[in-house]
């Protein structure tokens, strides 16, 4: 053991969380190979030969196959339960999702069937900040459906987007967001766009009393 690996391992939580996958393959051997490849791809993204000699990475960081079995009634489908160290997530939800189904998501024939979080992750990820009740309170919509839409398309001026936001709010849309393609483009910079759209929504709310 090198000293760096020992110190890293001792600082980590011993807890692991589990993910259940369904793996399509032509044989059990193929399914096991795909699952093992997933254990590497979802963590270190390197071949086994490049990490096997590091006891910390191989023993802790790389995903581990905990259970493996045939899915009944499905001739070409296997179920694999894989565990990952809590600390591979960095206790960030986006990284948690990346570990659960990152690069593997672009492969065909592998799906996530269940996620079994550890106690540590349940404490770290406490759920939505506001929840449904909190959102309804913020939006002043105690019951009924909540409606959301996005401002688009890219290339629209600040004035056009603000007018769109005004009309959406006037028409009863509850949540108005930027489309994901709107960033800080020169024709509608973030600061100008958000300022104008916020004023437009406030104007609509004043008119509707919402």
Short mmCIF file of C-alpha atoms in Angstrom, two decimals, residues 3-4 19 53 56 63 78 100 112 116 121-122 133 136 146 183-184 194:
data_model
loop_
_atom_site.label_atom_id
_atom_site.label_comp_id
_atom_site.label_asym_id
_atom_site.label_seq_id
_atom_site.Cartn_x
_atom_site.Cartn_y
_atom_site.Cartn_z
CA UNK A 3 0.82 6.10 1.87
CA UNK A 4 -1.41 8.28 -0.31
CA UNK A 19 -28.03 0.49 -8.23
CA UNK A 53 -2.64 -2.37 -8.96
CA UNK A 56 -7.52 2.20 -2.98
CA UNK A 63 -18.05 -0.26 -8.64
CA UNK A 78 -29.93 -10.17 -16.77
CA UNK A 100 -25.60 5.99 -11.32
CA UNK A 112 -31.53 1.56 -14.41
CA UNK A 116 -30.98 1.82 -3.21
CA UNK A 121 -26.82 9.65 1.02
CA UNK A 122 -30.34 9.95 2.38
CA UNK A 133 -46.55 22.52 -1.02
CA UNK A 136 -47.75 26.13 -4.53
CA UNK A 146 -49.09 23.95 -12.35
CA UNK A 183 -27.09 31.68 -22.03
CA UNK A 184 -25.27 35.01 -22.30
CA UNK A 194 -33.57 38.44 -16.74
#
